Protein backbone atom coordinates (compact mmCIF):
# COMPACT_ATOMS: atom_id res chain seq x y z
CA UNK A 1 0.00 0.00 0.00
CA UNK A 2 2.70 2.48 1.04
CA UNK A 3 4.54 1.81 -2.22
CA UNK A 4 1.66 3.36 -4.18
CA UNK A 5 2.77 6.79 -2.88
CA UNK A 6 6.28 6.49 -4.29
CA UNK A 7 6.84 8.37 -7.56
CA UNK A 8 8.90 6.74 -10.31
CA UNK A 9 10.88 9.97 -10.65
CA UNK A 10 11.50 13.00 -8.44
CA UNK A 11 12.64 16.33 -9.83
CA UNK A 12 12.65 19.90 -8.55
CA UNK A 13 10.55 21.42 -11.36
CA UNK A 14 8.94 20.39 -14.65
CA UNK A 15 11.91 22.03 -16.39
CA UNK A 16 14.19 19.36 -14.95
CA UNK A 17 12.33 16.54 -16.72
CA UNK A 18 14.27 14.93 -19.59
CA UNK A 19 11.50 14.86 -22.21
CA UNK A 20 13.68 13.31 -24.90
CA UNK A 21 14.60 10.42 -22.61
CA UNK A 22 10.91 9.82 -21.86
CA UNK A 23 10.09 9.89 -25.56
CA UNK A 24 12.87 7.39 -26.24
CA UNK A 25 11.29 5.12 -23.61
CA UNK A 26 8.02 5.19 -25.55
CA UNK A 27 6.06 7.84 -23.67
CA UNK A 28 3.81 10.06 -25.78
CA UNK A 29 1.43 11.69 -23.32
CA UNK A 30 1.79 14.04 -20.37
CA UNK A 31 -0.96 14.42 -17.81
CA UNK A 32 -0.03 17.33 -15.58
CA UNK A 33 -1.41 18.86 -12.44
CA UNK A 34 -1.81 22.66 -12.45
CA UNK A 35 -1.56 24.29 -9.00
CA UNK A 36 1.97 24.37 -7.61
CA UNK A 37 3.17 22.06 -10.39
CA UNK A 38 3.05 24.39 -13.42
CA UNK A 39 2.58 27.70 -11.57
CA UNK A 40 1.79 28.81 -8.00
CA UNK A 41 -1.78 28.12 -6.85
CA UNK A 42 -2.59 31.86 -6.88
CA UNK A 43 -1.06 32.50 -10.30
CA UNK A 44 -3.91 32.86 -12.86
CA UNK A 45 -1.82 32.52 -16.02
CA UNK A 46 1.12 30.59 -17.44
CA UNK A 47 4.55 32.22 -17.31
CA UNK A 48 6.53 32.72 -20.56
CA UNK A 49 8.90 29.99 -19.35
CA UNK A 50 6.01 27.55 -19.00
CA UNK A 51 4.56 28.47 -22.41
CA UNK A 52 7.98 27.72 -23.91
CA UNK A 53 8.18 24.39 -22.04
CA UNK A 54 4.74 23.31 -23.27
CA UNK A 55 5.82 24.18 -26.82
CA UNK A 56 9.00 22.15 -26.35
CA UNK A 57 6.95 19.18 -25.12
CA UNK A 58 4.68 19.38 -28.18
CA UNK A 59 7.67 19.66 -30.52
CA UNK A 60 9.20 16.62 -28.80
CA UNK A 61 6.11 14.63 -29.74
CA UNK A 62 4.01 14.75 -26.57
CA UNK A 63 0.33 15.44 -26.11
CA UNK A 64 -0.47 17.33 -22.91
CA UNK A 65 -3.63 17.35 -20.79
CA UNK A 66 -4.04 19.33 -17.57
CA UNK A 67 -5.89 17.42 -14.85
CA UNK A 68 -6.73 19.55 -11.82
CA UNK A 69 -8.86 19.18 -8.74
CA UNK A 70 -9.51 22.92 -8.90
CA UNK A 71 -12.76 24.36 -10.29
CA UNK A 72 -13.65 25.06 -13.91
CA UNK A 73 -13.16 28.85 -13.63
CA UNK A 74 -9.56 28.55 -12.48
CA UNK A 75 -8.57 25.72 -14.81
CA UNK A 76 -10.23 27.05 -17.97
CA UNK A 77 -8.92 30.61 -17.48
CA UNK A 78 -5.41 29.20 -17.22
CA UNK A 79 -5.69 26.60 -19.95
CA UNK A 80 -7.74 28.24 -22.73
CA UNK A 81 -4.99 30.65 -23.92
CA UNK A 82 -2.66 27.66 -24.15
CA UNK A 83 -5.02 25.61 -26.29
CA UNK A 84 -4.57 22.54 -24.10
CA UNK A 85 -7.39 20.17 -23.14
CA UNK A 86 -8.17 19.89 -19.44
CA UNK A 87 -10.13 17.97 -16.84
CA UNK A 88 -11.31 20.16 -13.95
CA UNK A 89 -12.83 19.21 -10.56
CA UNK A 90 -10.97 15.95 -11.15
CA UNK A 91 -11.15 14.56 -7.62
CA UNK A 92 -7.72 12.93 -7.87
CA UNK A 93 -6.66 10.35 -6.65
CA UNK A 94 -9.71 8.80 -8.30
CA UNK A 95 -8.81 6.92 -11.50
CA UNK A 96 -11.63 8.40 -13.57
CA UNK A 97 -10.04 11.80 -14.40
CA UNK A 98 -6.76 10.13 -15.43
CA UNK A 99 -8.67 7.73 -17.68
CA UNK A 100 -10.59 10.64 -19.16
CA UNK A 101 -7.29 12.38 -19.96
CA UNK A 102 -5.97 9.20 -21.59
CA UNK A 103 -9.04 8.96 -23.80
CA UNK A 104 -8.69 12.65 -24.77
CA UNK A 105 -5.17 11.83 -26.01
CA UNK A 106 -6.14 8.40 -27.34
CA UNK A 107 -3.16 6.93 -25.47
CA UNK A 108 -2.73 4.05 -23.02
CA UNK A 109 -1.53 4.36 -19.43
CA UNK A 110 1.73 2.67 -20.45
CA UNK A 111 2.43 5.52 -22.90
CA UNK A 112 1.73 8.31 -20.45
CA UNK A 113 3.42 10.10 -17.57
CA UNK A 114 1.75 12.13 -14.87
CA UNK A 115 3.41 15.15 -13.28
CA UNK A 116 2.30 16.61 -9.97
CA UNK A 117 3.37 18.07 -6.64
CA UNK A 118 1.24 15.94 -4.34
CA UNK A 119 1.84 12.35 -3.26
CA UNK A 120 -1.77 11.81 -2.13
CA UNK A 121 -3.48 12.98 -5.31
CA UNK A 122 -1.09 13.04 -8.29
CA UNK A 123 1.32 10.23 -7.40
CA UNK A 124 -1.15 7.89 -5.69
CA UNK A 125 -3.78 8.41 -8.39
CA UNK A 126 -1.23 8.06 -11.19
CA UNK A 127 0.30 4.90 -9.76
CA UNK A 128 -3.04 3.21 -9.32
CA UNK A 129 -3.93 4.10 -12.93
CA UNK A 130 -0.66 2.56 -14.16
CA UNK A 131 1.00 5.82 -15.24
CA UNK A 132 4.69 6.73 -14.91
CA UNK A 133 4.58 9.16 -11.98
CA UNK A 134 6.81 12.23 -11.63
CA UNK A 135 6.81 14.26 -8.41
CA UNK A 136 7.93 17.90 -8.47
CA UNK A 137 8.53 20.19 -5.51
CA UNK A 138 5.53 22.50 -4.88
CA UNK A 139 6.10 25.97 -6.36
CA UNK A 140 4.44 28.03 -3.61
CA UNK A 141 3.38 25.86 -0.68
CA UNK A 142 2.46 28.95 1.38
CA UNK A 143 -0.62 29.62 -0.81
CA UNK A 144 -2.28 26.24 -0.36
CA UNK A 145 -5.88 25.65 0.63
CA UNK A 146 -7.16 23.73 3.64
CA UNK A 147 -7.50 20.40 1.81
CA UNK A 148 -3.97 20.60 0.44
CA UNK A 149 -2.60 21.58 3.84
CA UNK A 150 -4.21 18.43 5.22
CA UNK A 151 -2.68 16.40 2.39
CA UNK A 152 0.73 17.87 3.19
CA UNK A 153 0.47 16.66 6.78
CA UNK A 154 -0.47 13.21 5.50
CA UNK A 155 2.50 13.34 3.11
CA UNK A 156 4.79 13.92 6.08
CA UNK A 157 3.40 10.84 7.83
CA UNK A 158 3.80 8.74 4.69
CA UNK A 159 7.33 10.06 4.09
CA UNK A 160 8.30 9.21 7.64
CA UNK A 161 7.11 5.63 7.14
CA UNK A 162 8.79 5.31 3.74
CA UNK A 163 12.08 6.55 5.19
CA UNK A 164 11.80 4.13 8.08
CA UNK A 165 11.35 1.26 5.63
CA UNK A 166 14.30 2.50 3.54
CA UNK A 167 12.02 3.18 0.57
CA UNK A 168 12.80 6.91 0.24
CA UNK A 169 16.26 8.34 -0.37
CA UNK A 170 16.86 12.10 -0.19
CA UNK A 171 19.69 12.06 -2.70
CA UNK A 172 17.27 11.00 -5.47
CA UNK A 173 15.76 14.51 -5.68
CA UNK A 174 17.35 16.48 -8.49
MG1 LIG B 1 -0.90 20.61 -7.16
XYZ file of N, CA, C and O and ligand atoms in Angstrom:
697
model
N 0.830 -1.213 0.000
C 0.000 0.000 0.000
C 0.865 1.265 0.000
O 0.706 2.144 -0.829
N 1.826 1.304 0.921
C 2.699 2.475 1.042
C 3.450 2.750 -0.269
O 3.703 3.898 -0.624
N 3.784 1.681 -0.967
C 4.540 1.807 -2.221
C 3.790 2.619 -3.268
O 4.404 3.218 -4.147
N 2.476 2.618 -3.199
C 1.657 3.362 -4.180
C 1.874 4.887 -4.099
O 1.460 5.616 -4.985
N 2.504 5.351 -3.031
C 2.767 6.786 -2.882
C 4.142 7.180 -3.399
O 4.506 8.350 -3.379
N 4.918 6.197 -3.824
C 6.278 6.487 -4.289
C 6.272 6.828 -5.775
O 5.804 6.033 -6.593
N 6.770 8.027 -6.133
C 6.844 8.368 -7.561
C 7.960 7.593 -8.240
O 8.934 7.200 -7.601
N 7.833 7.409 -9.562
C 8.898 6.744 -10.312
C 10.099 7.678 -10.444
O 11.234 7.233 -10.526
N 9.823 8.983 -10.477
C 10.885 9.966 -10.654
C 10.601 11.187 -9.798
O 9.454 11.601 -9.659
N 11.659 11.764 -9.209
C 11.498 13.000 -8.441
C 12.432 14.051 -9.010
O 13.619 13.820 -9.175
N 11.855 15.210 -9.315
C 12.643 16.331 -9.830
C 12.222 17.596 -9.090
O 11.184 17.617 -8.428
N 13.004 18.647 -9.211
C 12.645 19.898 -8.545
C 11.489 20.602 -9.257
O 10.553 21.065 -8.616
N 11.597 20.715 -10.582
C 10.551 21.416 -11.358
C 10.291 20.653 -12.665
O 11.085 19.782 -13.043
N 9.229 21.032 -13.355
C 8.937 20.393 -14.651
C 10.088 20.602 -15.633
O 10.317 19.763 -16.508
N 10.811 21.707 -15.462
C 11.909 22.032 -16.390
C 13.098 21.088 -16.251
O 13.981 21.076 -17.090
N 13.100 20.319 -15.170
C 14.190 19.358 -14.954
C 13.896 17.982 -15.557
O 14.717 17.070 -15.464
N 12.708 17.829 -16.142
C 12.332 16.535 -16.723
C 12.986 16.368 -18.099
O 12.917 17.267 -18.935
N 13.615 15.230 -18.308
C 14.268 14.933 -19.585
C 13.223 14.372 -20.560
O 12.992 13.164 -20.609
N 12.592 15.269 -21.311
C 11.505 14.864 -22.208
C 11.981 13.920 -23.309
O 11.280 12.980 -23.684
N 13.169 14.165 -23.817
C 13.683 13.314 -24.895
C 13.906 11.887 -24.420
O 13.637 10.926 -25.140
N 14.387 11.757 -23.176
C 14.597 10.420 -22.615
C 13.252 9.702 -22.450
O 13.146 8.500 -22.736
N 12.238 10.427 -22.004
C 10.908 9.822 -21.856
C 10.358 9.386 -23.215
O 9.778 8.311 -23.345
N 10.564 10.227 -24.212
C 10.094 9.890 -25.562
C 10.791 8.625 -26.053
O 10.149 7.733 -26.624
N 12.089 8.559 -25.810
C 12.866 7.395 -26.240
C 12.384 6.119 -25.549
O 12.504 5.017 -26.086
N 11.820 6.278 -24.338
C 11.290 5.115 -23.613
C 9.874 4.761 -24.059
O 9.276 3.821 -23.527
N 9.329 5.527 -24.998
C 8.018 5.186 -25.550
C 6.860 6.023 -25.036
O 5.710 5.790 -25.414
N 7.147 7.007 -24.184
C 6.058 7.842 -23.669
C 5.662 8.909 -24.683
O 6.523 9.515 -25.329
N 4.349 9.113 -24.802
C 3.813 10.064 -25.784
C 2.842 11.065 -25.168
O 2.421 12.010 -25.827
N 2.421 10.817 -23.946
C 1.432 11.685 -23.316
C 1.897 12.200 -21.973
O 2.618 11.515 -21.243
N 1.503 13.446 -21.666
C 1.790 14.044 -20.366
C 0.475 14.501 -19.748
O -0.228 15.340 -20.316
N 0.151 13.921 -18.614
C -0.961 14.425 -17.812
C -0.310 15.247 -16.712
O 0.544 14.747 -15.981
N -0.672 16.524 -16.617
C -0.030 17.329 -15.585
C -1.043 18.029 -14.683
O -2.110 18.453 -15.128
N -0.687 18.088 -13.421
C -1.407 18.865 -12.439
C -1.162 20.351 -12.754
O -0.235 20.685 -13.503
N -1.985 21.225 -12.204
C -1.815 22.657 -12.449
C -1.181 23.356 -11.226
O -0.005 23.745 -11.257
N -1.977 23.481 -10.155
C -1.556 24.286 -9.001
C -0.290 23.768 -8.322
O -0.232 22.623 -7.888
N 0.690 24.645 -8.254
C 1.974 24.369 -7.608
C 2.824 23.328 -8.325
O 3.850 22.893 -7.815
N 2.348 22.919 -9.527
C 3.166 22.056 -10.390
C 3.643 22.884 -11.584
O 4.839 22.938 -11.865
N 2.697 23.557 -12.254
C 3.045 24.391 -13.420
C 3.287 25.843 -13.011
O 4.191 26.498 -13.524
N 2.423 26.342 -12.140
C 2.579 27.696 -11.570
C 2.075 27.651 -10.124
O 1.437 26.679 -9.726
N 2.323 28.716 -9.365
C 1.794 28.807 -8.003
C 0.273 28.768 -8.023
O -0.359 29.160 -9.006
N -0.319 28.312 -6.920
C -1.775 28.118 -6.851
C -2.551 29.431 -7.017
O -3.722 29.419 -7.385
N -1.907 30.558 -6.780
C -2.589 31.856 -6.885
C -2.246 32.583 -8.186
O -2.609 33.734 -8.383
N -1.522 31.912 -9.037
C -1.063 32.503 -10.297
C -2.077 32.185 -11.397
O -2.218 31.025 -11.774
N -2.823 33.182 -11.918
C -3.906 32.862 -12.857
C -3.440 32.389 -14.235
O -4.147 31.645 -14.894
N -2.244 32.822 -14.654
C -1.816 32.518 -16.021
C -0.440 31.843 -16.072
O 0.343 31.936 -15.132
N -0.176 31.227 -17.215
C 1.121 30.594 -17.441
C 2.212 31.657 -17.577
O 1.955 32.751 -18.075
N 3.405 31.328 -17.128
C 4.554 32.216 -17.307
C 5.138 31.970 -18.712
O 4.892 30.913 -19.307
N 5.889 32.934 -19.244
C 6.528 32.717 -20.561
C 7.391 31.454 -20.566
O 7.439 30.732 -21.569
N 8.052 31.189 -19.451
C 8.903 29.993 -19.354
C 8.060 28.723 -19.517
O 8.457 27.774 -20.197
N 6.882 28.718 -18.894
C 6.008 27.553 -18.998
C 5.446 27.394 -20.406
O 5.377 26.278 -20.930
N 5.061 28.512 -21.028
C 4.560 28.473 -22.407
C 5.628 27.845 -23.315
O 5.322 26.985 -24.148
N 6.877 28.255 -23.107
C 7.983 27.718 -23.910
C 8.160 26.215 -23.647
O 8.393 25.434 -24.577
N 8.016 25.815 -22.388
C 8.176 24.387 -22.037
C 7.090 23.539 -22.683
O 7.359 22.448 -23.201
N 5.857 24.045 -22.659
C 4.743 23.311 -23.266
C 4.971 23.170 -24.778
O 4.681 22.123 -25.362
N 5.506 24.214 -25.394
C 5.818 24.176 -26.821
C 6.914 23.139 -27.090
O 6.821 22.350 -28.036
N 7.917 23.133 -26.234
C 9.001 22.146 -26.349
C 8.458 20.721 -26.253
O 8.857 19.840 -27.020
N 7.542 20.518 -25.314
C 6.950 19.183 -25.119
C 6.189 18.755 -26.370
O 6.298 17.611 -26.813
N 5.426 19.690 -26.951
C 4.680 19.375 -28.180
C 5.638 19.047 -29.319
O 5.440 18.094 -30.059
N 6.677 19.878 -29.450
C 7.668 19.662 -30.515
C 8.361 18.309 -30.349
O 8.728 17.671 -31.332
N 8.532 17.898 -29.085
C 9.197 16.624 -28.802
C 8.292 15.429 -29.093
O 8.736 14.281 -29.051
N 7.017 15.713 -29.365
C 6.106 14.634 -29.742
C 5.114 14.227 -28.671
O 4.504 13.150 -28.766
N 4.932 15.089 -27.661
C 4.006 14.753 -26.572
C 2.677 15.485 -26.721
O 2.632 16.643 -27.139
N 1.618 14.785 -26.350
C 0.330 15.437 -26.113
C 0.277 15.786 -24.625
O 0.822 15.046 -23.808
N -0.389 16.890 -24.308
C -0.468 17.327 -22.912
C -1.932 17.569 -22.523
O -2.682 18.179 -23.281
N -2.315 17.059 -21.368
C -3.634 17.352 -20.792
C -3.422 17.794 -19.346
O -2.642 17.184 -18.609
N -4.102 18.876 -18.964
C -4.041 19.332 -17.570
C -5.199 18.690 -16.805
O -6.352 18.769 -17.235
N -4.871 18.034 -15.709
C -5.889 17.424 -14.846
C -5.764 18.048 -13.461
O -4.745 17.885 -12.781
N -6.798 18.792 -13.071
C -6.729 19.555 -11.821
C -7.953 19.306 -10.956
O -9.069 19.167 -11.466
N -7.729 19.287 -9.663
C -8.860 19.183 -8.736
C -9.535 20.541 -8.531
O -10.575 20.617 -7.885
N -8.937 21.588 -9.063
C -9.507 22.922 -8.901
C -10.749 23.086 -9.796
O -11.024 22.259 -10.662
N -11.480 24.194 -9.591
C -12.762 24.363 -10.290
C -12.579 24.828 -11.738
O -11.495 25.235 -12.151
N -13.689 24.777 -12.475
C -13.651 25.061 -13.911
C -13.143 26.475 -14.213
O -12.373 26.675 -15.155
N -13.563 27.464 -13.396
C -13.156 28.847 -13.630
C -11.647 28.985 -13.649
O -11.068 29.530 -14.598
N -11.008 28.482 -12.601
C -9.557 28.550 -12.481
C -8.851 27.805 -13.622
O -7.960 28.340 -14.290
N -9.283 26.586 -13.861
C -8.570 25.724 -14.812
C -8.780 26.188 -16.254
O -7.831 26.212 -17.040
N -9.998 26.619 -16.588
C -10.235 27.050 -17.973
C -9.567 28.397 -18.258
O -9.007 28.595 -19.325
N -9.585 29.314 -17.297
C -8.918 30.610 -17.484
C -7.430 30.412 -17.775
O -6.855 31.065 -18.643
N -6.829 29.475 -17.049
C -5.405 29.201 -17.216
C -5.125 28.489 -18.537
O -4.157 28.800 -19.238
N -5.976 27.527 -18.867
C -5.685 26.598 -19.951
C -6.097 27.091 -21.343
O -5.401 26.837 -22.319
N -7.209 27.807 -21.423
C -7.741 28.241 -22.735
C -6.708 28.958 -23.600
O -6.558 28.615 -24.773
N -5.976 29.955 -23.055
C -4.995 30.653 -23.919
C -3.907 29.716 -24.437
O -3.262 30.014 -25.450
N -3.712 28.591 -23.759
C -2.657 27.660 -24.151
C -3.143 26.649 -25.188
O -2.334 25.963 -25.818
N -4.461 26.565 -25.335
C -5.022 25.606 -26.288
C -4.788 24.160 -25.893
O -4.609 23.293 -26.754
N -4.808 23.902 -24.602
C -4.566 22.543 -24.103
C -5.864 21.996 -23.500
O -6.568 22.720 -22.797
N -6.204 20.738 -23.783
C -7.392 20.170 -23.139
C -7.188 20.006 -21.634
O -6.047 19.900 -21.169
N -8.296 20.007 -20.890
C -8.165 19.885 -19.443
C -9.328 19.110 -18.840
O -10.394 18.993 -19.449
N -9.092 18.598 -17.666
C -10.130 17.973 -16.844
C -10.119 18.731 -15.531
O -9.103 18.750 -14.833
N -11.232 19.396 -15.198
C -11.309 20.160 -13.949
C -12.114 19.390 -12.900
O -12.717 18.361 -13.216
N -12.121 19.887 -11.661
C -12.828 19.212 -10.557
C -12.590 17.704 -10.619
O -13.519 16.904 -10.520
N -11.322 17.330 -10.792
C -10.969 15.951 -11.151
C -11.137 14.951 -10.005
O -11.314 13.761 -10.232
N -11.065 15.437 -8.794
C -11.151 14.565 -7.616
C -10.081 13.459 -7.638
O -10.362 12.298 -7.312
N -8.857 13.843 -8.037
C -7.719 12.926 -7.868
C -7.623 12.607 -6.375
O -7.878 13.479 -5.571
N -7.314 11.451 -5.913
C -6.661 10.355 -6.650
C -7.593 9.364 -7.348
O -7.160 8.259 -7.668
N -8.850 9.738 -7.582
C -9.712 8.795 -8.302
C -9.135 8.523 -9.684
O -8.513 9.389 -10.287
N -9.379 7.314 -10.206
C -8.807 6.921 -11.499
C -9.518 7.607 -12.673
O -8.933 7.822 -13.726
N -10.781 7.910 -12.474
C -11.628 8.402 -13.566
C -11.040 9.597 -14.328
O -11.007 9.579 -15.563
N -10.571 10.656 -13.648
C -10.041 11.803 -14.405
C -8.783 11.457 -15.207
O -8.566 12.012 -16.295
N -7.963 10.548 -14.697
C -6.758 10.128 -15.429
C -7.172 9.367 -16.689
O -6.610 9.560 -17.764
N -8.180 8.499 -16.539
C -8.665 7.729 -17.685
C -9.294 8.646 -18.723
O -9.156 8.423 -19.925
N -9.982 9.678 -18.236
C -10.587 10.636 -19.160
C -9.484 11.339 -19.963
O -9.605 11.523 -21.180
N -8.416 11.729 -19.285
C -7.290 12.381 -19.958
C -6.662 11.452 -20.993
O -6.323 11.877 -22.099
N -6.532 10.175 -20.652
C -5.974 9.197 -21.593
C -6.852 9.088 -22.835
O -6.346 9.047 -23.957
N -8.158 9.081 -22.645
C -9.045 8.960 -23.803
C -9.023 10.237 -24.643
O -9.154 10.180 -25.862
N -8.821 11.405 -24.004
C -8.686 12.655 -24.768
C -7.466 12.606 -25.684
O -7.449 13.174 -26.772
N -6.407 11.926 -25.220
C -5.169 11.825 -26.014
C -5.160 10.590 -26.909
O -4.274 10.434 -27.739
N -6.115 9.689 -26.661
C -6.143 8.399 -27.335
C -4.838 7.623 -27.101
O -4.246 7.067 -28.021
N -4.387 7.639 -25.850
C -3.163 6.932 -25.470
C -3.471 5.971 -24.323
O -4.476 6.117 -23.624
N -2.575 4.986 -24.135
C -2.727 4.052 -23.019
C -1.955 4.570 -21.807
O -1.101 5.456 -21.932
N -2.243 3.994 -20.653
C -1.528 4.363 -19.428
C -0.033 4.104 -19.577
O 0.793 4.866 -19.077
N 0.326 3.037 -20.285
C 1.731 2.669 -20.453
C 2.515 3.668 -21.308
O 3.740 3.677 -21.297
N 1.780 4.512 -22.046
C 2.433 5.517 -22.905
C 2.449 6.895 -22.273
O 2.837 7.866 -22.923
N 2.018 6.990 -21.017
C 1.734 8.306 -20.452
C 2.382 8.518 -19.086
O 2.421 7.603 -18.262
N 2.867 9.729 -18.874
C 3.420 10.101 -17.572
C 2.460 11.079 -16.902
O 1.680 11.756 -17.561
N 2.515 11.130 -15.600
C 1.751 12.133 -14.866
C 2.722 12.938 -14.008
O 3.622 12.377 -13.376
N 2.555 14.247 -14.044
C 3.411 15.154 -13.282
C 2.566 15.865 -12.243
O 1.490 16.384 -12.554
N 3.050 15.898 -10.996
C 2.304 16.608 -9.967
C 3.155 16.855 -8.741
O 4.252 16.313 -8.609
N 2.611 17.705 -7.847
C 3.372 18.067 -6.644
C 2.847 17.402 -5.382
O 3.359 17.653 -4.303
N 1.807 16.555 -5.531
C 1.239 15.936 -4.337
C 1.264 14.409 -4.392
O 0.785 13.807 -5.363
N 1.775 13.808 -3.327
C 1.835 12.351 -3.256
C 0.444 11.736 -3.134
O 0.184 10.660 -3.663
N -0.462 12.413 -2.410
C -1.769 11.808 -2.127
C -2.746 11.874 -3.295
O -3.670 11.076 -3.366
N -2.551 12.833 -4.177
C -3.479 12.977 -5.306
C -2.807 12.559 -6.617
O -3.229 11.600 -7.258
N -1.739 13.267 -6.990
C -1.093 13.044 -8.291
C -0.349 11.702 -8.357
O -0.521 10.930 -9.300
N 0.491 11.444 -7.369
C 1.316 10.233 -7.398
C 0.470 8.986 -7.113
O 0.509 8.006 -7.874
N -0.309 9.043 -6.046
C -1.150 7.891 -5.695
C -2.131 7.573 -6.831
O -2.238 6.428 -7.274
N -2.811 8.608 -7.309
C -3.780 8.406 -8.392
C -3.114 7.907 -9.663
O -3.640 7.014 -10.340
N -1.950 8.473 -9.984
C -1.226 8.058 -11.189
C -0.744 6.625 -11.093
O -0.898 5.843 -12.035
N -0.188 6.272 -9.944
C 0.303 4.902 -9.765
C -0.825 3.882 -9.870
O -0.672 2.840 -10.509
N -1.963 4.207 -9.273
C -3.041 3.209 -9.321
C -3.700 3.139 -10.698
O -4.427 2.192 -10.990
N -3.429 4.141 -11.561
C -3.934 4.100 -12.930
C -2.902 3.456 -13.867
O -3.184 3.218 -15.036
N -1.682 3.202 -13.352
C -0.657 2.557 -14.165
C 0.192 3.521 -14.960
O 0.839 3.150 -15.939
N 0.201 4.801 -14.554
C 0.998 5.820 -15.236
C 2.402 5.903 -14.640
O 2.625 5.498 -13.493
N 3.339 6.454 -15.402
C 4.691 6.731 -14.907
C 4.597 8.048 -14.133
O 4.279 9.096 -14.704
N 4.851 7.984 -12.839
C 4.583 9.156 -11.985
C 5.838 9.979 -11.709
O 6.894 9.449 -11.371
N 5.697 11.300 -11.856
C 6.806 12.232 -11.632
C 6.376 13.256 -10.586
O 5.390 13.973 -10.770
N 7.114 13.312 -9.483
C 6.809 14.260 -8.406
C 7.738 15.466 -8.502
O 8.954 15.323 -8.579
N 7.134 16.668 -8.515
C 7.928 17.900 -8.472
C 7.773 18.540 -7.094
O 6.828 18.238 -6.363
N 8.670 19.434 -6.757
C 8.526 20.188 -5.512
C 7.437 21.246 -5.718
O 7.359 21.847 -6.795
N 6.574 21.480 -4.717
C 5.527 22.503 -4.880
C 6.134 23.885 -5.089
O 7.101 24.251 -4.431
N 5.557 24.659 -6.026
C 6.103 25.972 -6.358
C 5.917 26.977 -5.226
O 6.830 27.691 -4.863
N 4.716 27.043 -4.661
C 4.441 28.033 -3.606
C 3.552 27.432 -2.522
O 2.358 27.693 -2.473
N 4.137 26.611 -1.681
C 3.375 25.865 -0.678
C 2.627 26.772 0.297
O 1.634 26.367 0.897
N 3.083 28.034 0.423
C 2.456 28.950 1.381
C 1.021 29.312 0.986
O 0.214 29.677 1.829
N 0.692 29.187 -0.305
C -0.621 29.617 -0.805
C -1.676 28.514 -0.803
O -2.732 28.664 -1.397
N -1.393 27.378 -0.177
C -2.277 26.238 -0.361
C -3.548 26.290 0.477
O -3.577 26.838 1.571
N -4.592 25.685 -0.050
C -5.881 25.647 0.632
C -5.908 24.622 1.754
O -4.952 23.872 1.959
N -7.025 24.575 2.456
C -7.162 23.725 3.639
C -6.974 22.251 3.304
O -6.277 21.525 4.007
N -7.581 21.814 2.188
C -7.495 20.402 1.809
C -6.049 20.012 1.507
O -5.584 18.955 1.925
N -5.361 20.892 0.788
C -3.974 20.596 0.438
C -3.086 20.614 1.677
O -2.181 19.792 1.808
N -3.378 21.547 2.600
C -2.600 21.581 3.843
C -2.755 20.267 4.611
O -1.795 19.743 5.170
N -3.968 19.734 4.587
C -4.209 18.428 5.216
C -3.402 17.346 4.502
O -2.738 16.530 5.136
N -3.449 17.377 3.165
C -2.682 16.397 2.387
C -1.189 16.483 2.681
O -0.494 15.468 2.706
N -0.700 17.699 2.895
C 0.735 17.869 3.187
C 1.096 17.203 4.516
O 2.175 16.627 4.656
N 0.197 17.322 5.491
C 0.470 16.661 6.781
C 0.483 15.147 6.609
O 1.320 14.457 7.181
N -0.443 14.653 5.772
C -0.472 13.213 5.496
C 0.799 12.783 4.760
O 1.348 11.718 5.025
N 1.256 13.629 3.833
C 2.501 13.341 3.112
C 3.654 13.136 4.084
O 4.482 12.257 3.914
N 3.693 14.014 5.098
C 4.786 13.922 6.075
C 4.746 12.583 6.809
O 5.793 11.976 7.065
N 3.554 12.131 7.157
C 3.399 10.840 7.835
C 3.872 9.713 6.918
O 4.629 8.824 7.320
N 3.425 9.776 5.650
C 3.799 8.737 4.687
C 5.312 8.741 4.449
O 5.952 7.685 4.428
N 5.883 9.952 4.304
C 7.330 10.064 4.086
C 8.121 9.474 5.245
O 9.121 8.788 5.053
N 7.624 9.736 6.456
C 8.303 9.209 7.644
C 8.328 7.684 7.596
O 9.343 7.050 7.872
N 7.194 7.094 7.209
C 7.113 5.626 7.135
C 7.977 5.074 6.012
O 8.626 4.045 6.170
N 7.975 5.770 4.872
C 8.787 5.313 3.740
C 10.267 5.361 4.087
O 11.024 4.447 3.749
N 10.672 6.424 4.799
C 12.084 6.548 5.188
C 12.459 5.444 6.160
O 13.527 4.841 6.054
N 11.575 5.171 7.078
C 11.798 4.135 8.081
C 12.006 2.779 7.424
O 12.808 1.968 7.862
N 11.250 2.542 6.351
C 11.351 1.264 5.632
C 12.481 1.259 4.606
O 12.659 0.275 3.892
N 13.197 2.407 4.508
C 14.297 2.495 3.543
C 13.820 2.603 2.110
O 14.533 2.237 1.179
N 12.578 3.097 1.917
C 12.015 3.182 0.569
C 12.129 4.590 -0.024
O 11.652 4.861 -1.119
N 12.728 5.534 0.720
C 12.803 6.914 0.245
C 14.198 7.444 0.522
O 14.641 7.440 1.663
N 14.885 7.868 -0.523
C 16.255 8.338 -0.369
C 16.370 9.783 -0.811
O 16.044 10.113 -1.938
N 16.815 10.648 0.081
C 16.864 12.095 -0.189
C 17.690 12.437 -1.415
O 17.348 13.337 -2.175
N 18.764 11.698 -1.631
C 19.690 12.062 -2.704
C 19.067 11.871 -4.098
O 19.589 12.350 -5.084
N 17.906 11.221 -4.165
C 17.268 11.001 -5.465
C 16.700 12.294 -6.051
O 16.537 12.424 -7.246
N 16.360 13.262 -5.185
C 15.765 14.510 -5.678
C 16.809 15.305 -6.463
O 17.905 15.520 -5.997
N 16.428 15.699 -7.660
C 17.350 16.483 -8.487
C 16.811 17.881 -8.673
O 15.608 18.071 -8.705
Mg -0.904 20.605 -7.157
